[in-house]
Short mmCIF file of C-alpha atoms and ligand atoms in Angstrom, two decimals:
data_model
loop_
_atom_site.label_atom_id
_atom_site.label_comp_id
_atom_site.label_asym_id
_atom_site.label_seq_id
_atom_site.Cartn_x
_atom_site.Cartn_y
_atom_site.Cartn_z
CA UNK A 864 -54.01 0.69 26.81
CA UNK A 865 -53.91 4.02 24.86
CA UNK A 866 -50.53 4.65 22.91
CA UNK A 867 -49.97 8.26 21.51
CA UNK A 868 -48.70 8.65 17.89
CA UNK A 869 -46.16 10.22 19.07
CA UNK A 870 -44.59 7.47 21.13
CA UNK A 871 -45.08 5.23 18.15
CA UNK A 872 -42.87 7.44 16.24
CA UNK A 873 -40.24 7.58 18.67
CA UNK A 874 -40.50 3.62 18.98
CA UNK A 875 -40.18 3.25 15.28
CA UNK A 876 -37.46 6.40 15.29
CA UNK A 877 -35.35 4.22 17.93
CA UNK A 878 -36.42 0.93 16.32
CA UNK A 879 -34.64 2.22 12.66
CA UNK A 880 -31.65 3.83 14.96
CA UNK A 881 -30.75 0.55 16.26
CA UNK A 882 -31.35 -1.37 13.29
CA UNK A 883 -29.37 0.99 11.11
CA UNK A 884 -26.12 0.67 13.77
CA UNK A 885 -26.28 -3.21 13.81
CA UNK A 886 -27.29 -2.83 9.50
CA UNK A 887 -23.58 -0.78 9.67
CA UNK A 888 -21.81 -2.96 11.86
CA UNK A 889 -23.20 -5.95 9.69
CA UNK A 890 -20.58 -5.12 7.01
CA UNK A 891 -17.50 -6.43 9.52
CA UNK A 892 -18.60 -8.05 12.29
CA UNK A 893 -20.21 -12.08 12.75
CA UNK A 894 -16.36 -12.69 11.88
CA UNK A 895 -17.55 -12.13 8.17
CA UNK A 896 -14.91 -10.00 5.53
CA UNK A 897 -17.31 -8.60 2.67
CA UNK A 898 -15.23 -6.80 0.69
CA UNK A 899 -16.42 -3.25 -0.81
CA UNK A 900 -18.82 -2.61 2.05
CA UNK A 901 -18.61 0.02 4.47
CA UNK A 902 -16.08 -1.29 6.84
CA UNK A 903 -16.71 0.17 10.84
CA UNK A 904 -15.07 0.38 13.97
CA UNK A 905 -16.21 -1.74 17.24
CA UNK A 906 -18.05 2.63 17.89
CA UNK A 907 -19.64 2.44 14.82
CA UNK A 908 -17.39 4.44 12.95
CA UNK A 909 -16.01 4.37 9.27
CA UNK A 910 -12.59 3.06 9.16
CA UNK A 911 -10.37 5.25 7.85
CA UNK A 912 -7.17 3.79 7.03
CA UNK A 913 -6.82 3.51 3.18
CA UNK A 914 -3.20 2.27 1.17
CA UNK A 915 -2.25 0.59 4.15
CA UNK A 916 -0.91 -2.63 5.50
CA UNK A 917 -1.82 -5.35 8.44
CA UNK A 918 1.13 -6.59 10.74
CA UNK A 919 0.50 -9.13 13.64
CA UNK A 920 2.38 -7.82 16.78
CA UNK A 921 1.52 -8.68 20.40
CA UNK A 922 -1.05 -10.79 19.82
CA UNK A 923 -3.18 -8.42 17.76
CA UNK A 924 -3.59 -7.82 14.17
CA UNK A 925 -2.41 -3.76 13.62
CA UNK A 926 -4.17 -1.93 10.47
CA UNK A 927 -2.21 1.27 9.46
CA UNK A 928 -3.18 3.39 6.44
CA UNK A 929 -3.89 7.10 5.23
CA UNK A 930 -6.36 8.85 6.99
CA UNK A 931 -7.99 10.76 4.07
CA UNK A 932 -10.46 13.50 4.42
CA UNK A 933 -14.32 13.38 3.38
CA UNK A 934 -13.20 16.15 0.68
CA UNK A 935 -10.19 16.07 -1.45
CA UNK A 936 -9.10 19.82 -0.17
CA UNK A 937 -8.65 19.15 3.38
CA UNK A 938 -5.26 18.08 4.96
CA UNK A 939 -5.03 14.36 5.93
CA UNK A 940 -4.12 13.80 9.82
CA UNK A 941 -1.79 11.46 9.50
CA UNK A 942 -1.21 7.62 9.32
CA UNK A 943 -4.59 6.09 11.58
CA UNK A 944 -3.84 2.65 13.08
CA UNK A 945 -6.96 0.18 14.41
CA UNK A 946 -6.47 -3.04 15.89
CA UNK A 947 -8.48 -6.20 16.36
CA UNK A 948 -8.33 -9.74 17.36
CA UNK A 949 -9.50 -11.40 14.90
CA UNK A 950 -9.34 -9.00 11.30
CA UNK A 951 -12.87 -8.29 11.40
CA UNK A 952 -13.87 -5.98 14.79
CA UNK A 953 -11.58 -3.08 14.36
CA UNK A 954 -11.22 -0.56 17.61
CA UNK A 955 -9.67 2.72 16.78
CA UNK A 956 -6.43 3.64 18.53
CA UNK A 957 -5.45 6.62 17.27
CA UNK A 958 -3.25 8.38 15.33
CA UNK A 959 0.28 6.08 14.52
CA UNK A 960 1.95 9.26 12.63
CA UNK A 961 0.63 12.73 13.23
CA UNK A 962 1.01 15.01 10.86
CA UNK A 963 2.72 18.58 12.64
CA UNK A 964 1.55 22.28 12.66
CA UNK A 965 5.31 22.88 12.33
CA UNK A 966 5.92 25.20 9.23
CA UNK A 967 8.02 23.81 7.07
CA UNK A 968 8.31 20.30 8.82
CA UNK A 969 8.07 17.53 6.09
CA UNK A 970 5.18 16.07 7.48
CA UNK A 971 3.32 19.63 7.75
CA UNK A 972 -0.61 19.40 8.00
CA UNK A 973 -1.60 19.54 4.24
CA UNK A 974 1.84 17.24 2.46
CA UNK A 975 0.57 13.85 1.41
CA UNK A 976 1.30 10.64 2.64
CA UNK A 977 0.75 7.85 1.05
CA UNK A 978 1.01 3.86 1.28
CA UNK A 979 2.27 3.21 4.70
CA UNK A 980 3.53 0.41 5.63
CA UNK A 981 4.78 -1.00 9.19
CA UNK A 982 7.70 -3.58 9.80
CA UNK A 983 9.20 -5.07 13.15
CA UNK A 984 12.84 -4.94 13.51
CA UNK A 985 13.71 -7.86 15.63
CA UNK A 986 17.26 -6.62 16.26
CA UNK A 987 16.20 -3.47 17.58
CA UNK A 988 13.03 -4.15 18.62
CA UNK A 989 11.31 -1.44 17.09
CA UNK A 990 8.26 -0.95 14.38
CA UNK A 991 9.32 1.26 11.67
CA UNK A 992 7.03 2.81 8.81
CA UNK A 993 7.77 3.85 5.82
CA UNK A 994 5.34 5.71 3.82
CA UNK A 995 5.61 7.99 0.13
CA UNK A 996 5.82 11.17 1.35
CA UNK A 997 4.53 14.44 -0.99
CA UNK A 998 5.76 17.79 0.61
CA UNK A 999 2.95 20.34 1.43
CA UNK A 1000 1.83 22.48 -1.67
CA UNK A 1001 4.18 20.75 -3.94
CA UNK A 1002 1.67 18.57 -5.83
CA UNK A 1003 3.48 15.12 -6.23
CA UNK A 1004 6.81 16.65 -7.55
CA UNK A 1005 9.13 15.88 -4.70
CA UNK A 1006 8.48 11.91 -5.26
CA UNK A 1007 10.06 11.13 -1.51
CA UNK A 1008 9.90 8.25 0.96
CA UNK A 1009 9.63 8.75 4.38
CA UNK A 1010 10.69 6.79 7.92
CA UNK A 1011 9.33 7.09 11.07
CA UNK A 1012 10.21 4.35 14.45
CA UNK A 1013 8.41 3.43 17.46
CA UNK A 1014 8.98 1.31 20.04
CA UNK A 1015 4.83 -0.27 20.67
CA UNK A 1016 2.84 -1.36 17.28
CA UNK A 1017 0.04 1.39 18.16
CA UNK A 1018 2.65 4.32 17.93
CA UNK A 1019 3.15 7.14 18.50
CA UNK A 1020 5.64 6.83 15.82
CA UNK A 1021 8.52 9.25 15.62
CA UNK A 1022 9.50 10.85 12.32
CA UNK A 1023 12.84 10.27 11.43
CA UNK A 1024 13.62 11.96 8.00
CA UNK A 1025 12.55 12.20 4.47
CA UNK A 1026 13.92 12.39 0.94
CA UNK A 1027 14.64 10.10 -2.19
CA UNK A 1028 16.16 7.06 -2.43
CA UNK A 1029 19.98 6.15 -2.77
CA UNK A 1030 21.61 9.68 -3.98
CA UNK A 1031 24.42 8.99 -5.64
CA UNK A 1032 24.81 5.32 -6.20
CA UNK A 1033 24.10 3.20 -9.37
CA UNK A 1034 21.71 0.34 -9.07
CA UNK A 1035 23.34 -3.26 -9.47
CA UNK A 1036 21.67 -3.71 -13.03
CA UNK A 1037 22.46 -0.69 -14.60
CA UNK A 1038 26.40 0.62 -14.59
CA UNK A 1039 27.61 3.95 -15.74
CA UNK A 1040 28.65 2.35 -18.86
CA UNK A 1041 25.33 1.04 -19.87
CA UNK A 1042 23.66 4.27 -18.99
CA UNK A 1043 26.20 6.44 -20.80
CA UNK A 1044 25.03 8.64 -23.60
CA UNK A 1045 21.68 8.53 -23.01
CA UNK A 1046 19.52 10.88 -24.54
CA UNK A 1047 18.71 14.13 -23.78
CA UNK A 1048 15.41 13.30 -21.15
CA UNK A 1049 13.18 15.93 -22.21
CA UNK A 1050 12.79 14.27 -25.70
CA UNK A 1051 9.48 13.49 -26.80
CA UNK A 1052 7.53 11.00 -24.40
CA UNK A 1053 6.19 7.18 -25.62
CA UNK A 1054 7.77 7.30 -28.77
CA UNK A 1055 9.70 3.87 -29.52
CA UNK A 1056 13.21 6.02 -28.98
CA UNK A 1057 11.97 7.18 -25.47
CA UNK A 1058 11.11 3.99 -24.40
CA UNK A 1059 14.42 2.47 -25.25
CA UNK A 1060 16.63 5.54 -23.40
CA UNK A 1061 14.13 4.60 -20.48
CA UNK A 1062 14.99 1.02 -20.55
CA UNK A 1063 19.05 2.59 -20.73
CA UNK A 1064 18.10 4.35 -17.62
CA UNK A 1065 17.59 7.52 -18.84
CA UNK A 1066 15.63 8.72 -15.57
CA UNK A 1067 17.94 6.96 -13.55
CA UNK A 1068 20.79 9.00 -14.47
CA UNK A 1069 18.69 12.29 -14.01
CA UNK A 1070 17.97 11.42 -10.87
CA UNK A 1071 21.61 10.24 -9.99
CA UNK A 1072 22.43 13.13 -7.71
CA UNK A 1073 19.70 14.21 -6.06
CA UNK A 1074 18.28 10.73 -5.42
CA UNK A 1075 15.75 8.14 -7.04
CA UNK A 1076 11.96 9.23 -6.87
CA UNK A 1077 9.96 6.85 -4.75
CA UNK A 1078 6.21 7.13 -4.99
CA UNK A 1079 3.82 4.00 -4.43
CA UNK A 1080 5.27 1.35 -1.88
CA UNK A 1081 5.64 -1.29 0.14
CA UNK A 1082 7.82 -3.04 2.64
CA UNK A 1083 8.87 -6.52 2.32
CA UNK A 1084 10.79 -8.67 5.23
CA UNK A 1085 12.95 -11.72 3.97
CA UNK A 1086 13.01 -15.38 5.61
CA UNK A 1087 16.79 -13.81 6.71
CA UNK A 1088 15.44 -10.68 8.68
CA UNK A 1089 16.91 -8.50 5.46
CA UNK A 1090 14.55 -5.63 4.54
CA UNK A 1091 13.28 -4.42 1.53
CA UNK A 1092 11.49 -1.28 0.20
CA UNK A 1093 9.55 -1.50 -3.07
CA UNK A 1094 8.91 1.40 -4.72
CA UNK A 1095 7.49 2.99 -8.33
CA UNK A 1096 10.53 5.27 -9.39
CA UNK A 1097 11.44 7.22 -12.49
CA UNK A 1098 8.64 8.80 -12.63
CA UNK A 1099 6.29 5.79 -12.19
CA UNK A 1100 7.74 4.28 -15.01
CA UNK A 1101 10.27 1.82 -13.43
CA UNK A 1102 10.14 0.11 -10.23
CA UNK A 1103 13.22 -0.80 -7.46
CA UNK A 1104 13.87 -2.89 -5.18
CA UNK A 1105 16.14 -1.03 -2.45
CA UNK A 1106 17.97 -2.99 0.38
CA UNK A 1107 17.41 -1.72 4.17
CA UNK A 1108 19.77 -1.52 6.26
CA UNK A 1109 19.90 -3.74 9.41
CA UNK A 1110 17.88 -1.17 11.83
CA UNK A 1111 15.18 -0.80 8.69
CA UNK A 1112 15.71 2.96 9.34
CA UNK A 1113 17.42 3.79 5.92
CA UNK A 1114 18.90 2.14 2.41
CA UNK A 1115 22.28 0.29 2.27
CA UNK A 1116 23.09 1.65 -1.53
CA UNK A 1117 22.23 -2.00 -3.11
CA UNK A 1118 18.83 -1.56 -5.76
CA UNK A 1119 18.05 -3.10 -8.52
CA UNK A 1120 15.88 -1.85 -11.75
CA UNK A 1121 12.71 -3.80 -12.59
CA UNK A 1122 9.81 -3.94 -15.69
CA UNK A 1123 12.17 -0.27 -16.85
CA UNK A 1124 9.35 1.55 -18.62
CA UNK A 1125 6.71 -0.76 -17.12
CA UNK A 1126 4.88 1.58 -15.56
CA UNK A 1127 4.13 -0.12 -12.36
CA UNK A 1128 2.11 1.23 -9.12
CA UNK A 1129 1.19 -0.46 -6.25
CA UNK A 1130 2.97 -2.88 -5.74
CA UNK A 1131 2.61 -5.42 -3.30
CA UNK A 1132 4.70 -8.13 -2.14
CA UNK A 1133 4.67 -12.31 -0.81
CA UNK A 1134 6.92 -15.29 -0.56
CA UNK A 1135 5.93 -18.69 -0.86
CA UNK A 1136 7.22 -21.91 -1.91
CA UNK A 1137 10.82 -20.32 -1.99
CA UNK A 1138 9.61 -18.13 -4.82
CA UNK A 1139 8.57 -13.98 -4.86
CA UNK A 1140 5.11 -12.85 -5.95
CA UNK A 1141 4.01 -9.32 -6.48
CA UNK A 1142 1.05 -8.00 -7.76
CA UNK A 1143 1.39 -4.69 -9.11
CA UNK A 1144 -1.16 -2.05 -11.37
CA UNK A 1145 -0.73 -0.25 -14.03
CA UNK A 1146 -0.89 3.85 -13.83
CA UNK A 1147 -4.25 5.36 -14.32
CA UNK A 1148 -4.23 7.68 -11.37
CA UNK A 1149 -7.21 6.42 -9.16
CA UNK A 1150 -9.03 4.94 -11.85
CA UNK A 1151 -8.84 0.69 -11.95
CA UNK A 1152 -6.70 -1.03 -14.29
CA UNK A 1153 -5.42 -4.81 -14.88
CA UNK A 1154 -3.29 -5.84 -12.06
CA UNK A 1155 -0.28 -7.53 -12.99
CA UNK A 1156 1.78 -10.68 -11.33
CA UNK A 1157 4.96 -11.00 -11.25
CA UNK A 1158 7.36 -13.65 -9.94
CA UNK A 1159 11.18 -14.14 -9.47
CA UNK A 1160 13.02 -16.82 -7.46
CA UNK A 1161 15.82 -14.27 -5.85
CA UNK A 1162 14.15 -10.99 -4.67
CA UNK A 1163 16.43 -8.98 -6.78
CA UNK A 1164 15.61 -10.49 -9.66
CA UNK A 1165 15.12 -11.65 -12.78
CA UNK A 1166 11.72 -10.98 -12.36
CA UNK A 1167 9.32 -12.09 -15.08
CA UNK A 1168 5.53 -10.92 -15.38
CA UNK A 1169 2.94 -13.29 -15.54
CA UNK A 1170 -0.69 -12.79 -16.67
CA UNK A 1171 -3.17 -11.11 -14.73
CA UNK A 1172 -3.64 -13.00 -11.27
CA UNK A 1173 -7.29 -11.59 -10.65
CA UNK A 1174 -10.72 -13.86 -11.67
CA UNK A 1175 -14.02 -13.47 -11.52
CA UNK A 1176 -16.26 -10.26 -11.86
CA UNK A 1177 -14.51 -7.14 -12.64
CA UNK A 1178 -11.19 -9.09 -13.20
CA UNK A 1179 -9.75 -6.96 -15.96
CA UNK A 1180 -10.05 -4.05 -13.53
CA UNK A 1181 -8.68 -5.23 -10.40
CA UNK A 1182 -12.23 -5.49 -9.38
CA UNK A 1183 -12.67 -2.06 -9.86
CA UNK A 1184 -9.72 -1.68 -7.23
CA UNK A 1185 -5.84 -1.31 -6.96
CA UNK A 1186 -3.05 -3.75 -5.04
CA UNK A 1187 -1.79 -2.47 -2.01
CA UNK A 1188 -0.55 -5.35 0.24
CA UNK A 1189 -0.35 -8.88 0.64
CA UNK A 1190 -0.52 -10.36 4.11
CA UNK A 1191 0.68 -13.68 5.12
CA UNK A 1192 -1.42 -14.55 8.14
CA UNK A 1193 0.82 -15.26 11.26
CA UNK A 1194 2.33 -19.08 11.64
CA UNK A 1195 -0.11 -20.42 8.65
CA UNK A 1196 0.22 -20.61 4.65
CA UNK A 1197 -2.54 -18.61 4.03
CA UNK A 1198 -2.18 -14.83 2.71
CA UNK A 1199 -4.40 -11.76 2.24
CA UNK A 1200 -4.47 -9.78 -0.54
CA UNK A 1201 -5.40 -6.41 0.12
CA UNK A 1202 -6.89 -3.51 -2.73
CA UNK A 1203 -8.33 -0.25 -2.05
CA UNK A 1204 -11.07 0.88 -4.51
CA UNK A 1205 -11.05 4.63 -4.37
CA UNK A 1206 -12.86 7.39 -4.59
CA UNK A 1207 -11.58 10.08 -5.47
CA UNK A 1208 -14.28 12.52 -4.82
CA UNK A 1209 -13.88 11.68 -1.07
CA UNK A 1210 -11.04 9.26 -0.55
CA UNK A 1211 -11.93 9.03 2.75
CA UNK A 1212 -15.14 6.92 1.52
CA UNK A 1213 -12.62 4.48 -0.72
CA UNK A 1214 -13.88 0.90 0.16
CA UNK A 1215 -11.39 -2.16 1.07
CA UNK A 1216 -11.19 -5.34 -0.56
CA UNK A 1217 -9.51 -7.78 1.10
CA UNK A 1218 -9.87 -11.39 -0.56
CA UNK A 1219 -8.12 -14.61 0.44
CA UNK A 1220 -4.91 -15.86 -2.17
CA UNK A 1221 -5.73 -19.18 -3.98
CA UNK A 1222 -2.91 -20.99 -5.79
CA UNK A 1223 -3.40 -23.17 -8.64
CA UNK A 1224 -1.60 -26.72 -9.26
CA UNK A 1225 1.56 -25.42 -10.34
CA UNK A 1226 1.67 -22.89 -7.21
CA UNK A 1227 0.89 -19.45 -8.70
CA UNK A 1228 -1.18 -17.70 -6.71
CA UNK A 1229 -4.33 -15.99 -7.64
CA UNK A 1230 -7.19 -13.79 -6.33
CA UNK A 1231 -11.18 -14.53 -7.06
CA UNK A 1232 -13.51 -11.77 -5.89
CA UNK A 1233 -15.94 -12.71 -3.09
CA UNK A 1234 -19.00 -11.17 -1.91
CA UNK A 1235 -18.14 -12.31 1.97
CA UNK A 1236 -15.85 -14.83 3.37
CA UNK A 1237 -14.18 -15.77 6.51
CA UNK A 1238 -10.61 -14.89 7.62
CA UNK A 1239 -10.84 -17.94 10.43
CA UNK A 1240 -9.45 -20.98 8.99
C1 LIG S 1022 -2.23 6.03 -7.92
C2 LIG S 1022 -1.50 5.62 -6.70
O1 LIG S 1022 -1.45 4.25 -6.64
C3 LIG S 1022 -2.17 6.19 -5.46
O2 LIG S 1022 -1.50 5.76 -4.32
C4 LIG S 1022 -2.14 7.68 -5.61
O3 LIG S 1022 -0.83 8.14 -5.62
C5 LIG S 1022 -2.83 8.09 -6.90
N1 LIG S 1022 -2.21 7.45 -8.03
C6 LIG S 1022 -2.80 9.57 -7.10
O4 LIG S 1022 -3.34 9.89 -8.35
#
């Protein structure tokens, strides 16, 4: 039998088709994590879901994060949200948050969101995200958080509102007192005098009235159902630890102060053993930096910080990626720890690296990079 070139090349055309979807769908599926890859959807798609978190609801594992666009000029959508059975076959389900055509809305196409991160209220019986919230064309000056509630995992959520954190009140480690007669803020930045009016909560009584900036984030949900938002404040310098109230839809007034002038991002949050871990980065925009562990035994401190908790290649730079969010996998004592290694050409092309958390003998966890692994136990 006589076969024409051409319907060789259209055999070998489909032939590299189908071998480049399964090469793509390699990178997730056969129940494999390989961190750094290009992670798809069950149609083949990039996931898109960047600064994010993982929640177990229904049955399902839920991924929410940032949609972000294949150049850094275009508006993100929203917050996406995937889920999957088993944490490596994502499907798609949509948009959790949209962001509105509504001028002047807070979540108008073109502000930035940042970090979201999804918690279930068992009182109310409703998921509620928060996320870092940028207002369009305002660069990252307005430093707000941002709620939104729904009543299923997938969303639609509703927005609820948006500003900073606490207006008003004085966090529990810090009184008036203390903070009284600090310096004038605009004095000059890193010198040893700055730093010490910092640590005196110099930023914290600038930003007394209108509220405390809240950047980078994340949510954290006690052994007693209390709630807790986590967030870089004073201009990334210090971070707090801010009390929810019961419904998780706003802050009781109760915060504390922690690492003042530490200049903290990312941080991300587990319990174990009766004891707090949170792995944190240092601020160097989207470029990788040593992550940082800390530990405390009450969640609003003392904290204390501990030495880096990441081994293996690229250690010193988070393996070239930044914390975002720890997950503790549902009913086991096993957690995920969860970086995002940008790109900040296209952000929507940053890479995921999830890798399992190891503990040593004396219980402090640690991370070692991995090539591929398996979530199943
Ligand atoms: C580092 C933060 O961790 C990211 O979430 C993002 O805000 C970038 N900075 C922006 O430069």
């Amino acid at each position: 039998m006589k076969i024409g070139f051409r319907k060789i090349l259209a055999v070998v055309a489909a032939g590299m088709l189908l071998t480049g979807q399964s090469m793509a769908a390699e990178s997730n599926e056969c129940g494999k994590i390989r961190p750094g890859e290009i992670w798809k959807d069950v149609k083949g798609d990039t996931i898109n879901a960047h600064g994010g978190c993982v929640i177990f609801a229904d049955g399902k594992y839920y991924w929410y994060g940032e949609h972000r666009a294949a150049v850094r000029s275009l508006p993100q959508e929203g917050v996406t949200v995937y889920s999957s059975p088993d944490l490596t076959t994502w499907t798609y389900e949509g948009l959790a948050l949209r962001a509105t055509e509504e001028k002047g809305h807070d979540i108008e196409r073109g502000c930035i969101i940042e970090r979201p991160k999804v918690i279930y209220n068992a009182k109310t019986g409703k998921y509620v995200m928060w996320f870092h919230l940028e207002l369009k064309g305002q660069g990252y000056g307005p430093a707000r958080c941002a709620v939104a509630v729904s009543d299923t995992p997938a969303g639609p959520f509703t927005f609820v509102r948006s500003g900073r954190v606490n207006a008003g009140i004085m966090p529990d480690n810090l009184s008036k007192q203390e903070a009284s007669g600090c310096a004038d803020e605009k004095m000059e930045w890193w010198t040893p005098e700055w730093r010490a009016e910092i640590e005196r909560g110099m930023f914290t009584m600038r930003d007394l009235n209108g509220g405390q900036m809240s950047r980078d984030m994340t949510l954290f949900v006690d052994d007693d159902a209390k709630g807790y938002h986590i967030y870089s404040s004073e201009d990334n310098l210090t971070l707090h630890i801010a009390e929810l109230t019961d419904d998780y839809l706003g802050h009781t007034g109760k915060y504390v102060r922690i690492f003042p002038g530490g200049h903290n991002e990312a941080p991300a949050l587990m319990k174990r053993g009766g004891r707090y871990w949170m792995i944190t980065s240092g601020c160097t925009g989207w470029e990788p930096n040593e992550a940082r562990l800390m530990t405390a035994d009450r969640i609003m401190g003392e904290w204390k910080q501990l030495p880096n908790p990441c081994r293996g290649e690229n250690a010193d730079k988070t393996f070239l990626g930044q914390s975002n969010y720890i997950m503790k996998l549902p009913g086991e004592d096993r957690f995920i720890a969860m970086f995002d290694k940008w790109d900040p050409k296209s952000l929507m092309n940053s890479r995921y690296l999830w890798l399992p958390v190891d503990f040593d003998a004396e219980g402090v966890p640690y991370v070692s990079w991995k090539n591929e692994w398996s979530p199943r136990k």
